[in-house]
Structures are given as structure tokens and as C-alpha cells.
GROMACS .gro file of C-alpha atoms in nm:
model
   70
    1MET     CA    1   0.000   0.000   0.000
    2ILE     CA    2   0.131   0.342  -0.093
    3ALA     CA    3   0.071   0.617   0.161
    4PRO     CA    4  -0.086   0.932   0.019
    5SER     CA    5   0.139   1.235   0.013
    6ILE     CA    6   0.059   1.507   0.263
    7TYR     CA    7   0.088   1.862   0.137
    8LYS     CA    8   0.159   2.140   0.382
    9GLU     CA    9   0.185   2.502   0.284
   10GLU     CA   10   0.459   2.587   0.535
   11PRO     CA   11   0.758   2.376   0.640
   12VAL     CA   12   0.753   2.223   0.985
   13ILE     CA   13   1.011   2.398   1.204
   14ARG     CA   14   1.136   2.255   1.533
   15GLU     CA   15   1.365   2.433   1.772
   16TRP     CA   16   1.604   2.222   1.978
   17VAL     CA   17   1.835   2.352   2.248
   18PRO     CA   18   2.084   2.102   2.390
   19ASP     CA   19   2.099   2.041   2.764
   20ALA     CA   20   2.479   2.018   2.778
   21VAL     CA   21   2.800   2.054   2.574
   22ILE     CA   22   3.104   1.826   2.584
   23LEU     CA   23   3.450   1.965   2.507
   24GLY     CA   24   3.673   1.719   2.321
   25LEU     CA   25   4.018   1.591   2.408
   26SER     CA   26   4.205   1.764   2.127
   27MET     CA   27   4.037   2.106   2.145
   28THR     CA   28   4.267   2.405   2.182
   29LYS     CA   29   4.212   2.652   2.465
   30SER     CA   30   4.081   2.911   2.218
   31ASP     CA   31   3.831   2.658   2.074
   32GLU     CA   32   3.720   2.567   2.425
   33ALA     CA   33   3.672   2.934   2.512
   34GLN     CA   34   3.467   2.989   2.196
   35VAL     CA   35   3.243   2.688   2.266
   36ILE     CA   36   3.197   2.789   2.631
   37GLY     CA   37   3.109   3.145   2.531
   38THR     CA   38   2.860   3.030   2.269
   39ALA     CA   39   2.702   2.781   2.509
   40TYR     CA   40   2.672   3.053   2.774
   41GLN     CA   41   2.497   3.283   2.526
   42ALA     CA   42   2.258   3.002   2.430
   43GLY     CA   43   2.169   2.942   2.796
   44ILE     CA   44   2.350   2.609   2.830
   45ASP     CA   45   2.501   2.586   3.177
   46LYS     CA   46   2.624   2.225   3.177
   47ILE     CA   47   2.963   2.200   3.007
   48TYR     CA   48   3.170   1.884   3.034
   49LYS     CA   49   3.537   1.823   2.950
   50CYS     CA   50   3.652   1.485   2.818
   51TYR     CA   51   3.947   1.309   2.975
   52ILE     CA   52   4.100   0.963   2.997
   53ASN     CA   53   4.031   0.811   3.340
   54ASP     CA   54   4.260   0.583   3.545
   55GLU     CA   55   4.122   0.270   3.373
   56GLY     CA   56   4.212   0.413   3.031
   57ASN     CA   57   3.852   0.483   2.930
   58LEU     CA   58   3.705   0.803   2.790
   59ASP     CA   59   3.514   0.996   3.056
   60ALA     CA   60   3.381   1.348   3.109
   61ARG     CA   61   3.365   1.578   3.410
   62LEU     CA   62   3.148   1.883   3.466
   63ILE     CA   63   3.330   2.215   3.443
   64PRO     CA   64   3.209   2.447   3.720
   65LEU     CA   65   3.134   2.778   3.549
   66PHE     CA   66   2.934   2.959   3.812
   67ASN     CA   67   2.968   2.998   4.187
   68SER     CA   68   2.687   2.777   4.320
   69THR     CA   69   2.677   2.963   4.655
   70GLU     CA   70   2.546   3.283   4.498
   0.00000   0.00000   0.00000
């Protein structure tokens, strides 16, 4: 069975804002600063940095950007 085509006059637009950003292992400090600044402007407050843990596996830790006591 062939499904009938559905015609819409306007395209469907969806807005998606990520919950977090992960900085990669090989990013330079300037790239990291640019990503952090862009994420801050977009309202993303969870930024993680990748690292290799003691077992040799890829892991990520949260970078504290704001003073949580304020």
C-alpha cells in the first residue's frame, strides 16, 4: 500500500536547544573558550570536558562555570 502524500503550505520547524555541551580531548584553549562562550549565550550551563580516566577509558567531568553559593 502506498501512503498518500501530505501537502503542507509551510515547512515544519522545530527548535532544539541542547541540555549540555562536551569539550573534546584535542580542542585548543581558544576553541574551548569559543564553545563555552557560545554555550553561555545560548543558555546552556552544563559544560563537560573529556578526559582519559585511570582505567584508560574516555570519561567526562562537569566544568564548574558559576559559583553555586550565589
